[in-house]
Coordinates of C-alpha atoms in Angstrom, one line a residue:
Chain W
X1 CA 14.5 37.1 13.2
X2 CA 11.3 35.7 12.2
X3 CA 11.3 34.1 8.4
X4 CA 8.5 34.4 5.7
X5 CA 7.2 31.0 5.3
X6 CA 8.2 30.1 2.2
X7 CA 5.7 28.5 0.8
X8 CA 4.5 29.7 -2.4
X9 CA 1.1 27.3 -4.3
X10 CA -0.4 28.5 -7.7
X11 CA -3.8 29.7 -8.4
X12 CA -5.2 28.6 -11.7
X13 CA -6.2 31.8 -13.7
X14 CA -9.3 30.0 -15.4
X15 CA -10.9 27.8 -13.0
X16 CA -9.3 29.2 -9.3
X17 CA -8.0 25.9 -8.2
X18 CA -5.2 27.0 -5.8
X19 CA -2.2 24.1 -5.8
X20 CA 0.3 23.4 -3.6
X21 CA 2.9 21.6 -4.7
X22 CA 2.8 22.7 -8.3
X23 CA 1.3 21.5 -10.9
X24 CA 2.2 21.7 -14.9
X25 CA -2.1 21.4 -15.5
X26 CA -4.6 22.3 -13.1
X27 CA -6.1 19.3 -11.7
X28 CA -9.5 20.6 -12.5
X29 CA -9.3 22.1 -16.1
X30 CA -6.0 21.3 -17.1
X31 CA -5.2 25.0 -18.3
X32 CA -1.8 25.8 -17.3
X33 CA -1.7 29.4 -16.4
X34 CA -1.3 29.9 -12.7
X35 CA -0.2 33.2 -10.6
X36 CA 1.9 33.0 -7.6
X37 CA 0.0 32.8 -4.0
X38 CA 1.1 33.2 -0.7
X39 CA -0.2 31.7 2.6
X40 CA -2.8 34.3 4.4
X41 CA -3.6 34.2 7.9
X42 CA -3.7 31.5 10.9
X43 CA -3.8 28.1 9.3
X44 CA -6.4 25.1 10.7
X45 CA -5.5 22.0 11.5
X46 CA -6.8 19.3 9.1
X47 CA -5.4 15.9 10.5
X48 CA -2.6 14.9 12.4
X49 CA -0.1 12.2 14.0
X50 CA 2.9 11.4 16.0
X51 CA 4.9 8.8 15.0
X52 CA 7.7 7.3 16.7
X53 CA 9.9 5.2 13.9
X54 CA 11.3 7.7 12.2
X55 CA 13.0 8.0 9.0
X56 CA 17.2 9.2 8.1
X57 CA 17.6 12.4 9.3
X58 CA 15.9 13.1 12.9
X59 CA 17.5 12.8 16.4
X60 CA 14.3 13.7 18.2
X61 CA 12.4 10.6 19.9
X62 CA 8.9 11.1 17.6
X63 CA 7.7 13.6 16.0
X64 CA 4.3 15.3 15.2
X65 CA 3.1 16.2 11.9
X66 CA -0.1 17.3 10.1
X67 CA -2.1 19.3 7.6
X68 CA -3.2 22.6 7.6
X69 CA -5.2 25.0 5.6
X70 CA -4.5 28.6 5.5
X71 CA -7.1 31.5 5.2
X72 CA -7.2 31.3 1.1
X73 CA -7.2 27.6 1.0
X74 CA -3.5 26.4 0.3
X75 CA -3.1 23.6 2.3
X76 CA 0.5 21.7 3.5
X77 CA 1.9 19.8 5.8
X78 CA 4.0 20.9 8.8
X79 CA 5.6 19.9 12.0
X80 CA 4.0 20.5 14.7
X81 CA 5.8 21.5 17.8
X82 CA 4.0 20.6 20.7
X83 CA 5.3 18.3 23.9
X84 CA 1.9 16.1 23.8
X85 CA -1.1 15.8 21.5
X86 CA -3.0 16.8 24.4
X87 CA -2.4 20.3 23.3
X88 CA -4.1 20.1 19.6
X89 CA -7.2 19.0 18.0
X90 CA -8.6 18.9 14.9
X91 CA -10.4 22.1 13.7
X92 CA -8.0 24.0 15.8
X93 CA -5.7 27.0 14.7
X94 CA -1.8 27.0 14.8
X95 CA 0.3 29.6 14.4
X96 CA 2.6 28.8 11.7
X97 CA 6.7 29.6 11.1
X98 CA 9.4 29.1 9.0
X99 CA 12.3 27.2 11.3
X100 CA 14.4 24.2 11.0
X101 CA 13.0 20.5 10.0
X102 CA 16.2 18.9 9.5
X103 CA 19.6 19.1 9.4
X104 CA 21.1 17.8 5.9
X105 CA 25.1 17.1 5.9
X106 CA 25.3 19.6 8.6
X107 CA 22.9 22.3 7.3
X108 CA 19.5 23.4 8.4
X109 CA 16.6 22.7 6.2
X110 CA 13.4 25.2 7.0
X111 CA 10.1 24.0 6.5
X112 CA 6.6 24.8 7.9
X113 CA 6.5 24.6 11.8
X114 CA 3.3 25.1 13.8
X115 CA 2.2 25.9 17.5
X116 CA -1.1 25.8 19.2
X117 CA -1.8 29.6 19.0
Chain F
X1 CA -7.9 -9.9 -26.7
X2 CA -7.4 -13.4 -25.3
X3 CA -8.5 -14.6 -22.1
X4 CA -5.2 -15.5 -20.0
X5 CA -4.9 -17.8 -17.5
X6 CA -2.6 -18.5 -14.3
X7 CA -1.4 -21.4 -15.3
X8 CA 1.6 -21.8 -12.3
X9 CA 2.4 -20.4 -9.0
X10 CA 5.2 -20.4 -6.8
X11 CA 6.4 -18.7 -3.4
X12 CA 8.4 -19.1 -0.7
X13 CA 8.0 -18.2 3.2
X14 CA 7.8 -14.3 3.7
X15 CA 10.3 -13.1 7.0
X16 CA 13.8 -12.7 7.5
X17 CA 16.0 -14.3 5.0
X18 CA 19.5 -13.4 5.9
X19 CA 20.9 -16.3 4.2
X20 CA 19.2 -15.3 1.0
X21 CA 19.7 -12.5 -1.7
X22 CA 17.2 -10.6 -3.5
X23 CA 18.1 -12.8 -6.7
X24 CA 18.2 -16.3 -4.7
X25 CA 14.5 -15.0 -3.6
X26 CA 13.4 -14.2 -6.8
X27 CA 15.1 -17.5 -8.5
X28 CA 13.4 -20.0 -5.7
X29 CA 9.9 -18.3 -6.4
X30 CA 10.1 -18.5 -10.2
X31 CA 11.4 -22.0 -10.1
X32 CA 8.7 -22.8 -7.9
X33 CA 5.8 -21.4 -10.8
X34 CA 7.5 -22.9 -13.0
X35 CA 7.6 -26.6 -12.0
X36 CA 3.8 -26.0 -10.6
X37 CA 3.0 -25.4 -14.1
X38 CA 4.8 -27.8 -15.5
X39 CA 7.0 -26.2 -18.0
X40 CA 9.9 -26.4 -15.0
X41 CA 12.1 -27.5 -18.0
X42 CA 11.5 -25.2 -21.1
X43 CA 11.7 -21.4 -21.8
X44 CA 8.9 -18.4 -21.6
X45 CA 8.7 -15.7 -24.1
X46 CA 8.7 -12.8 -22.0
X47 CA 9.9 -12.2 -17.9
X48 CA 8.3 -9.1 -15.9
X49 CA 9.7 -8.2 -12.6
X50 CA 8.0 -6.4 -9.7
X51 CA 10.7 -4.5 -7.4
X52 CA 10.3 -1.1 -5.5
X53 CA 13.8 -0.9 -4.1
X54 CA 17.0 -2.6 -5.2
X55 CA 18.8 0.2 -6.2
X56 CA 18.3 1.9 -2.6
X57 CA 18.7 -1.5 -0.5
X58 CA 20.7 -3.5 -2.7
X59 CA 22.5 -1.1 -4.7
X60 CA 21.4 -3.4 -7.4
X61 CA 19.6 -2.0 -11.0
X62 CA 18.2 -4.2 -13.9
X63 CA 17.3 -7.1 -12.0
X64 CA 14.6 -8.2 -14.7
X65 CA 17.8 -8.4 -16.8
X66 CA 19.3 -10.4 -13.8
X67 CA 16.7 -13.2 -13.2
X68 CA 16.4 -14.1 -16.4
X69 CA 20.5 -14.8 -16.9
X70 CA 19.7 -16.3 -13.3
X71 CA 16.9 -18.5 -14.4
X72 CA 18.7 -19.5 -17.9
X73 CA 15.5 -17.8 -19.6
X74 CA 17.1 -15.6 -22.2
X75 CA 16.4 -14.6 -25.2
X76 CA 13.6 -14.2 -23.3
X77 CA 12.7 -10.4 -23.3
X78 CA 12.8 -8.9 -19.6
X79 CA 11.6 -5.8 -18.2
X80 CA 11.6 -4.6 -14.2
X81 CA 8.1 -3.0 -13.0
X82 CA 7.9 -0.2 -10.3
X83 CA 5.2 1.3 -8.9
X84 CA 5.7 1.0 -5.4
X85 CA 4.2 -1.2 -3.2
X86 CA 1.9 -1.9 -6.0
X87 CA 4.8 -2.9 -8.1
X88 CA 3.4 -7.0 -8.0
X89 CA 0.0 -6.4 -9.6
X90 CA 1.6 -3.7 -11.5
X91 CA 3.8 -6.4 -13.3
X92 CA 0.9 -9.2 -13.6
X93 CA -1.1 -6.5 -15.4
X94 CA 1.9 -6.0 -17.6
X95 CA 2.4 -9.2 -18.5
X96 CA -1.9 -9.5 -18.6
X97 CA -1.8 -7.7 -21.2
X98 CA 1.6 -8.9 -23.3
X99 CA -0.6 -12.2 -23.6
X100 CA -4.0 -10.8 -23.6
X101 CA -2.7 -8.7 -27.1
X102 CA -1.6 -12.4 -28.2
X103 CA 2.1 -11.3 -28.4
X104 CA 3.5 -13.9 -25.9
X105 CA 2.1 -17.1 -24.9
X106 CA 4.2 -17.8 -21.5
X107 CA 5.0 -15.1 -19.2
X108 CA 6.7 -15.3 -15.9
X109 CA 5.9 -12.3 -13.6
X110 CA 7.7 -12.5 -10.5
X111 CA 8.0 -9.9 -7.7
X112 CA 10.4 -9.7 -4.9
X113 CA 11.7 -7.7 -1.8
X114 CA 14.7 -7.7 0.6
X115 CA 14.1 -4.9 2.9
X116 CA 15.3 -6.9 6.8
X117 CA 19.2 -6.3 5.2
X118 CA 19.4 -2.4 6.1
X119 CA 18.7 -1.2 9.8
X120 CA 14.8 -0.2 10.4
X121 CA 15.6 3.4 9.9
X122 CA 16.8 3.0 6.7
X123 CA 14.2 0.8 5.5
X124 CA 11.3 3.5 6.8
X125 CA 12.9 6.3 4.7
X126 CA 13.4 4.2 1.7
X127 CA 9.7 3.5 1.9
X128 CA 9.1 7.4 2.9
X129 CA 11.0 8.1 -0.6
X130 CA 7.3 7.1 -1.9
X131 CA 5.8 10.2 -0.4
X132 CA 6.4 14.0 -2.5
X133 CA 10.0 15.1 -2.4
X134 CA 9.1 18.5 -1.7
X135 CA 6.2 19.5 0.4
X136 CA 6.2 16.0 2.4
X137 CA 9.5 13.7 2.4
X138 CA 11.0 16.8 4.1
X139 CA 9.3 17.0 7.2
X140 CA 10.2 13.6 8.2
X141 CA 6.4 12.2 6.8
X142 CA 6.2 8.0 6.9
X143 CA 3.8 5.5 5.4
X144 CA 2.9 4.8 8.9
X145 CA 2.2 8.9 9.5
X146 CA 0.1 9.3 6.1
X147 CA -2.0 6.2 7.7
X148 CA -2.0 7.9 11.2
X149 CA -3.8 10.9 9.7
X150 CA -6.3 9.0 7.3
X151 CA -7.0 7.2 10.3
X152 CA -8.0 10.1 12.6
X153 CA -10.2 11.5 10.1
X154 CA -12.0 8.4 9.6
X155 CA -12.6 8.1 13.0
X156 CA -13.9 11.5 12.5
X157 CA -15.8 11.2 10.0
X158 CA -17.4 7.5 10.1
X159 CA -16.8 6.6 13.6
X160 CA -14.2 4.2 13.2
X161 CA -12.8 2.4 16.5
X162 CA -9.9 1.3 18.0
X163 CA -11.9 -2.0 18.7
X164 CA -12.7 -2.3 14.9
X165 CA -8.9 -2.2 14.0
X166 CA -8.1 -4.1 16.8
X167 CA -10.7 -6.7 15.0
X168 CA -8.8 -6.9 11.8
X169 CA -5.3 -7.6 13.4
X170 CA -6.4 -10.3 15.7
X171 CA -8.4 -11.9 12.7
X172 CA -5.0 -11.3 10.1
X173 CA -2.8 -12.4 12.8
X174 CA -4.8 -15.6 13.7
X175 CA -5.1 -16.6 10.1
X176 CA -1.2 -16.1 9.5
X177 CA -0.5 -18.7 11.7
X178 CA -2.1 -21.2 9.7
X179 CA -0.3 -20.1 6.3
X180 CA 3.1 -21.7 5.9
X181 CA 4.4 -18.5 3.9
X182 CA 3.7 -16.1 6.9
X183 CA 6.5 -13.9 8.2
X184 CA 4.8 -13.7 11.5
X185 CA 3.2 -16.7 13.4
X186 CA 2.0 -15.4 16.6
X187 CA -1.8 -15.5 18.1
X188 CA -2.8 -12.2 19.4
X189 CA -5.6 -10.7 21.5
X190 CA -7.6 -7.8 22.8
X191 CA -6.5 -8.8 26.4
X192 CA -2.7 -8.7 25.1
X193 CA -3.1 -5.8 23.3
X194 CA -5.6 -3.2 24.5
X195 CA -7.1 -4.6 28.1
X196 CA -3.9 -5.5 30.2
X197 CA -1.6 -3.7 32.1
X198 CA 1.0 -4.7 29.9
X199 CA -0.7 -3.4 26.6
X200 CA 0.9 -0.3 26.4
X201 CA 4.1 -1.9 26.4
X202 CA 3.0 -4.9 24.2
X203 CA 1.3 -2.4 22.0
X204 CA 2.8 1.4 22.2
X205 CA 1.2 4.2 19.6
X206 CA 3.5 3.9 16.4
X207 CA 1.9 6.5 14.3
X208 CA -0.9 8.0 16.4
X209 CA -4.1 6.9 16.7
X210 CA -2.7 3.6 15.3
X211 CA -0.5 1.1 17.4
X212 CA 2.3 -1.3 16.5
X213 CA -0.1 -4.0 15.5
X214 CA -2.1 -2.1 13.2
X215 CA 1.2 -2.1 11.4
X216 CA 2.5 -5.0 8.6
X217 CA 6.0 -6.6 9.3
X218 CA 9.4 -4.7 7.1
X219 CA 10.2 -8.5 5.2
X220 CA 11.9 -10.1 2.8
X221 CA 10.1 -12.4 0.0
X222 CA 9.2 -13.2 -3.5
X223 CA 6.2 -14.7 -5.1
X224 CA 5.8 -15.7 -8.9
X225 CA 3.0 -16.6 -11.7
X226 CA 3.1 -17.8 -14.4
X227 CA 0.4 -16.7 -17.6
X228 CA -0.6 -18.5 -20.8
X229 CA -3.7 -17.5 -23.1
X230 CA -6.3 -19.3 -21.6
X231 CA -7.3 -21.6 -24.6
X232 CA -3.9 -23.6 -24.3
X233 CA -3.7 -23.6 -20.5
X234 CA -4.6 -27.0 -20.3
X235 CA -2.8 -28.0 -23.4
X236 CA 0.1 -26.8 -20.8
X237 CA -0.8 -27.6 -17.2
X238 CA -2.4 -30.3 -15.1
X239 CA -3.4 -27.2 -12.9
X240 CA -7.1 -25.9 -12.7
X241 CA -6.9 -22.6 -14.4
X242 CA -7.5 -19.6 -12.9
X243 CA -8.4 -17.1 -15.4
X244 CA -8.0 -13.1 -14.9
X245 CA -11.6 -12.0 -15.3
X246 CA -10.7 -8.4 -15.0
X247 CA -8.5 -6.0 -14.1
X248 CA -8.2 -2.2 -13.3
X249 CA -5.7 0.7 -12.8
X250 CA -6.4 4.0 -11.5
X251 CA -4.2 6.6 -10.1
X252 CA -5.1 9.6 -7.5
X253 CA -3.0 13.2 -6.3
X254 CA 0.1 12.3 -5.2
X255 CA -0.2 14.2 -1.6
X256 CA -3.0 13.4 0.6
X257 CA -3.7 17.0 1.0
X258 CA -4.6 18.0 -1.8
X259 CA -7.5 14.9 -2.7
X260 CA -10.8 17.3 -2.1
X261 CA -12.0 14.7 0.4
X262 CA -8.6 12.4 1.9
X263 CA -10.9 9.5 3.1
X264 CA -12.3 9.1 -0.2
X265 CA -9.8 6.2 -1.4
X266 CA -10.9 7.2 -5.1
X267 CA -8.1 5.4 -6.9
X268 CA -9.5 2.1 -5.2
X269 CA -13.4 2.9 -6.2
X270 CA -11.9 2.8 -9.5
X271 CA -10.0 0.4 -10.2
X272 CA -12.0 -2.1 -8.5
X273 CA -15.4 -0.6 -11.0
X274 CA -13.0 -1.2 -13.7
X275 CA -12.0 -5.0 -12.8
X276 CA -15.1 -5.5 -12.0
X277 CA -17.0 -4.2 -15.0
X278 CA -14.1 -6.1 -16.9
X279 CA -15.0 -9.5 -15.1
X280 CA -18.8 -8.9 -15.6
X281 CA -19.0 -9.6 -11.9
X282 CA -20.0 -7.6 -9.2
X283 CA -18.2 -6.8 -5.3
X284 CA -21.5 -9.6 -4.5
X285 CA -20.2 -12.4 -6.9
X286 CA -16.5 -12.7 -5.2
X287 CA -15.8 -15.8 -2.8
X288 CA -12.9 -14.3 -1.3
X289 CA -10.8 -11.4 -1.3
X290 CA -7.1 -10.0 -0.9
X291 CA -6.9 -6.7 0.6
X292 CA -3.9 -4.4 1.0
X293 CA -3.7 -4.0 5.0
X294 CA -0.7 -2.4 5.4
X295 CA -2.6 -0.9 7.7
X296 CA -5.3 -2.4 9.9
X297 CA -7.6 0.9 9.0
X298 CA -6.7 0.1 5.1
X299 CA -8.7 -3.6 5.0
X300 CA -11.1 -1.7 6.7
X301 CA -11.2 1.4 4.1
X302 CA -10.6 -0.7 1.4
X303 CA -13.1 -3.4 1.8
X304 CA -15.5 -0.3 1.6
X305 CA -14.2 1.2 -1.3
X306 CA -14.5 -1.6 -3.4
X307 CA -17.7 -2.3 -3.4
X308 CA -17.7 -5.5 -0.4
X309 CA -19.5 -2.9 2.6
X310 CA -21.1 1.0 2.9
X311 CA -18.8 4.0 3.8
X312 CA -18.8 3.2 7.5
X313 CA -19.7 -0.1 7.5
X314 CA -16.4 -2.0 7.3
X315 CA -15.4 -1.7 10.1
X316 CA -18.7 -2.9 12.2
X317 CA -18.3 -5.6 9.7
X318 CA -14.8 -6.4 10.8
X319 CA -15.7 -6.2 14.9
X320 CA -18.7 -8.6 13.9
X321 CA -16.6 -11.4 11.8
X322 CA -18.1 -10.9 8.8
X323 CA -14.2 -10.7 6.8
X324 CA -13.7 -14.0 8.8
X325 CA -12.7 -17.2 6.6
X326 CA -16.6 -18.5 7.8
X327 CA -18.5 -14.5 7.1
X328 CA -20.0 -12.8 4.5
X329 CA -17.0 -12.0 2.3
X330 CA -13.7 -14.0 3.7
X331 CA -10.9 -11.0 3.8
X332 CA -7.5 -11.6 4.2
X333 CA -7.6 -15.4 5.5
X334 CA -4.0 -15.7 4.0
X335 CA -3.3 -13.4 6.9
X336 CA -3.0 -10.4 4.7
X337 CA 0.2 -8.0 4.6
X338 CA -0.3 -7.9 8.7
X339 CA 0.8 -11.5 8.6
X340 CA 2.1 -12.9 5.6
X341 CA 4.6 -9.7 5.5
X342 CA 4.8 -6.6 2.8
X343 CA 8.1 -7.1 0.6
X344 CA 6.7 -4.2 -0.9
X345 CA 8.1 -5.5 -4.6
X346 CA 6.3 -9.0 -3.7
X347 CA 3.3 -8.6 -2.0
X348 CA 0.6 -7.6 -5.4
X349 CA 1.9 -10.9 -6.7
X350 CA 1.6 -12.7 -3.2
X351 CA -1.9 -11.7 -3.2
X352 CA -2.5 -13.3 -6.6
X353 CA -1.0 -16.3 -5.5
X354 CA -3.6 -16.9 -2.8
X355 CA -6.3 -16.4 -4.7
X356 CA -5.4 -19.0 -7.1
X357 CA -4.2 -21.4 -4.4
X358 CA -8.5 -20.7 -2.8
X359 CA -9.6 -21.0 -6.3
X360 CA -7.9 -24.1 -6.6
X361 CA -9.4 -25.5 -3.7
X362 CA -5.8 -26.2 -2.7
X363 CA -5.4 -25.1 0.9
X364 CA -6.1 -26.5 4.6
X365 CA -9.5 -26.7 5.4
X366 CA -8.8 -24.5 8.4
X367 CA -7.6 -21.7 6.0
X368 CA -9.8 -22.4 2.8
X369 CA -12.9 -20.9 1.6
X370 CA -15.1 -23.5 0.6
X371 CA -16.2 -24.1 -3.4
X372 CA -14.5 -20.8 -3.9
X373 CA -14.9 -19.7 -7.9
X374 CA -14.4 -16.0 -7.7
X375 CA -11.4 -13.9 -6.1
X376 CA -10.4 -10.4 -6.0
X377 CA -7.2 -8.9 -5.2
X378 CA -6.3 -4.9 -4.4
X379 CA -2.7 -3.7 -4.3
X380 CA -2.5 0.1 -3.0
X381 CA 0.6 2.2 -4.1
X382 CA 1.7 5.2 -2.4
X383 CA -0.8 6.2 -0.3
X384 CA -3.4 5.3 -2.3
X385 CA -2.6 7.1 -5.4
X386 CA -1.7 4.3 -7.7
X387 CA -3.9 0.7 -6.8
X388 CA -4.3 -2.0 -8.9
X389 CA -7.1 -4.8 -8.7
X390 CA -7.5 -8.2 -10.1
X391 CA -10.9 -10.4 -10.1
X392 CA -9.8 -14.0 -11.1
X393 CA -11.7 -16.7 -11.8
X394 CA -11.8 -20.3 -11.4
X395 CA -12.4 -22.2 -15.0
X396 CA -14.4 -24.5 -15.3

């Protein structure tokens, strides 16, 4: 069954600043009312790498990783699942899920996960 | 506020020191500033220490508290500085300011690393512990991978080139050769890495676009200074006095993502106005400079941000050997982090220690920058969201 991505960024009420992570002030005007948003639509791919040392944690030979911006601005990073970075390019737009990153003492940690759409 | 002065230096050689503990490193480099500056015998009033990592690596807290028992220093007040990799200048500015205020006279600052202990995987996450614990760490993010994606979009957006990288490790790797303190000795070059067959083995992609040589070594090391109000240095020292002109501090977002423009290294702009402003110098008045390649791409970035070249420009600059020791603005002729290695705890003070060593006119012809009065040094933190910068002066 597909998951809700979990991702949830705050929208200042003065200024509109979406964050994501969170933020005690906004960044802009440093009020600290926000309200709760949600990621809309197909994100777009910002930037992106594979690397091949990786940290604790990952039994996979490299992986690749980047930054996206949904439809009403949050932006966050994600693994990218893709066999070479033949298949994506900058400006492009992923198809985004919420699936395994990791495994932690035995459990699964979810995260973002994109695909070339 | 007082003027202070760098009155002693001390280091030892950058690498793999198996036979040595974080402690031992810190002890040799501090011994070492402290007979330079001749006070090998007496006491200081206050100790700062630069370390990112000891309680990850060595399992090992309070190590400010440590060195001084160590170094027979106390009652000497002691205090440990971290702010990641630019822990080192973070600690100088501390103790900057401790005698600037005219509190202490004599401060030792000393900054150390042992990070070859612990198997590579182990050392890449500790360092990865820098990025946010939430919406990055996660997803298996590096150092090297926050660099891989700055690079690509300032390929992107300014036209950077492989060629241009390629420029700065050859030139850091050629000028490590010739400082004793390097971790890594080795001549390399565009035929070895990039032209031949044998490239893509010499030189695979680490964090794509950038290869394993636009990477700095994982090293063990420790450099020290010591500082004294400038109007007793040479009641103190036989040294030429280098004096701290200026300095600056200036922090940025903690993710990448969410900087409104992530090539725009903002926290380096900053703090290098503010030392600058400070010194009553400009980016045109420095001799020679200390930049904090990590990352071939960051000497280039950097050395734009601060004033030295144009958005764009730095890396042409690079490809056209105007960073070399003989160019318009010497970068990195100590061999920079590429070289000389990135204890992360050790290298903001490392950089400080060159510049005095080129202000001194202490160094090998081959590797010094001649009549040299004016230095300037840039630590990055994080991924650019904490830097520190030094310009240091030679006294006259």
């Amino acid at each position: 069954m597909k998951r809700e991505i979990e991702i949830t960024a705050f929208r200042c009420k003065a200024c509109g600043r979406v964050h994501y992570p969170y933020h005690d002030r906004c960044l802009t005007c440093h009020k600290r009312d926000f309200e709760s948003v949600k990621p809309e639509g197909d994100p777009q791919l910002l930037t992106y790498t594979q690397i091949f040392n990786l940290p604790w944690g990952f039994d996979v030979r490299f992986l690749v990783i980047g930054v996206v911006e949904f439809a009403n601005g949050i932006k966050a990073m994600g693994q990218i699942h893709v066999d070479s970075l033949e298949e994506i390019k900058l400006g492009m737009q992923l198809k985004a899920g919420w699936e395994p990153i990791r495994v932690v003492s035995g459990e699964e940690v979810f995260g973002l996960v994109l695909r070339p759409a | 506020m007082r003027d202070v002065a760098i009155i002693g230096v001390g280091m030892i050689p950058f690498g793999r020191r198996d036979e040595d503990s974080l402690l031992d490193m810190l002890a040799y480099a501090s011994l070492n500033a402290l007979d330079d500056a001749g006070i090998g015998k007496k006491g200081v009033d206050a100790v700062y220490v630069a370390n990112m990592g000891a309680g990850i690596l060595q399992h090992q807290t309070s190590v400010a508290s440590a060195l001084v028992d160590r170094l027979g220093l106390m009652p000497a007040a002691a205090d440990a500085v971290e702010n990641g990799p630019a822990s080192g200048a973070s600690a100088i500015k501390n103790g900057l300011l401790a005698v600037a205020s005219g509190y202490y006279d004599t401060v030792l600052v000393a900054g150390g690393e042992k990070m070859r202990e612990v198997v590579g995987w182990k050392a890449t996450d500790f360092v990865a512990t820098m990025t946010h614990p939430e919406v990055e760490y996660p997803y298996g993010i590096t150092l090297p991978g926050m660099a891989g994606m700055f690079t690509r979009l300032y390929m992107a957006k300014y036209g950077l080139t492989h060629e241009q990288l390629m420029a700065v490790a050859i030139k850091n790797q050629k000028m490590g050769t010739l400082n004793p303190f390097a971790h890594v000795d080795m001549v390399i070059t565009k035929e070895g890495i990039h032209d031949s067959p044998d490239a893509v083995v010499n030189n695979p992609v680490a964090a794509d676009p950038l290869h394993f040589y636009d990477m700095c070594p994982v090293s063990d090391g420790a450099a020290a200074v010591i500082l004294c109000p400038a109007e007793k240095a040479k009641e103190i020292t036989k040294n030429v006095p280098v004096i701290i002109a200026g300095f600056g501090q200036a922090t940025d977002t903690h993710t990448l993502q969410e900087r409104e423009d992530p090539t725009d290294l903002k926290a380096v702009t900053l703090a290098a106005e503010q030392a600058f402003k400070m010194a009553k110098l400009t980016p045109k008045d420095v001799d020679v400079a200390e930049l904090h390649d990590a990352f071939t791409v960051l000497e280039i970035a950097e050395s734009e941000h601060a004033g030295f070249f144009k958005k764009g420009e730095g890396g042409k600059a690079a490809e056209k050997g105007e960073t070399g020791l003989n160019g318009k603005i010497p970068i990195n002729v100590s061999g920079g982090l590429k070289s000389r290695g990135h204890p992360v705890g050790a290298t903001g003070i490392a950089q400080v220690v060159e510049i005095v060593f080129q202000l001194r006119h202490a160094l090998d012809k081959k590797r010094q920058v001649k009549n040299a009065k004016v230095g300037f040094t840039l630590n990055f933190g994080g991924f650019g969201n904490n830097v520190v910068a030094f310009v240091l002066r030679r006294s006259e």
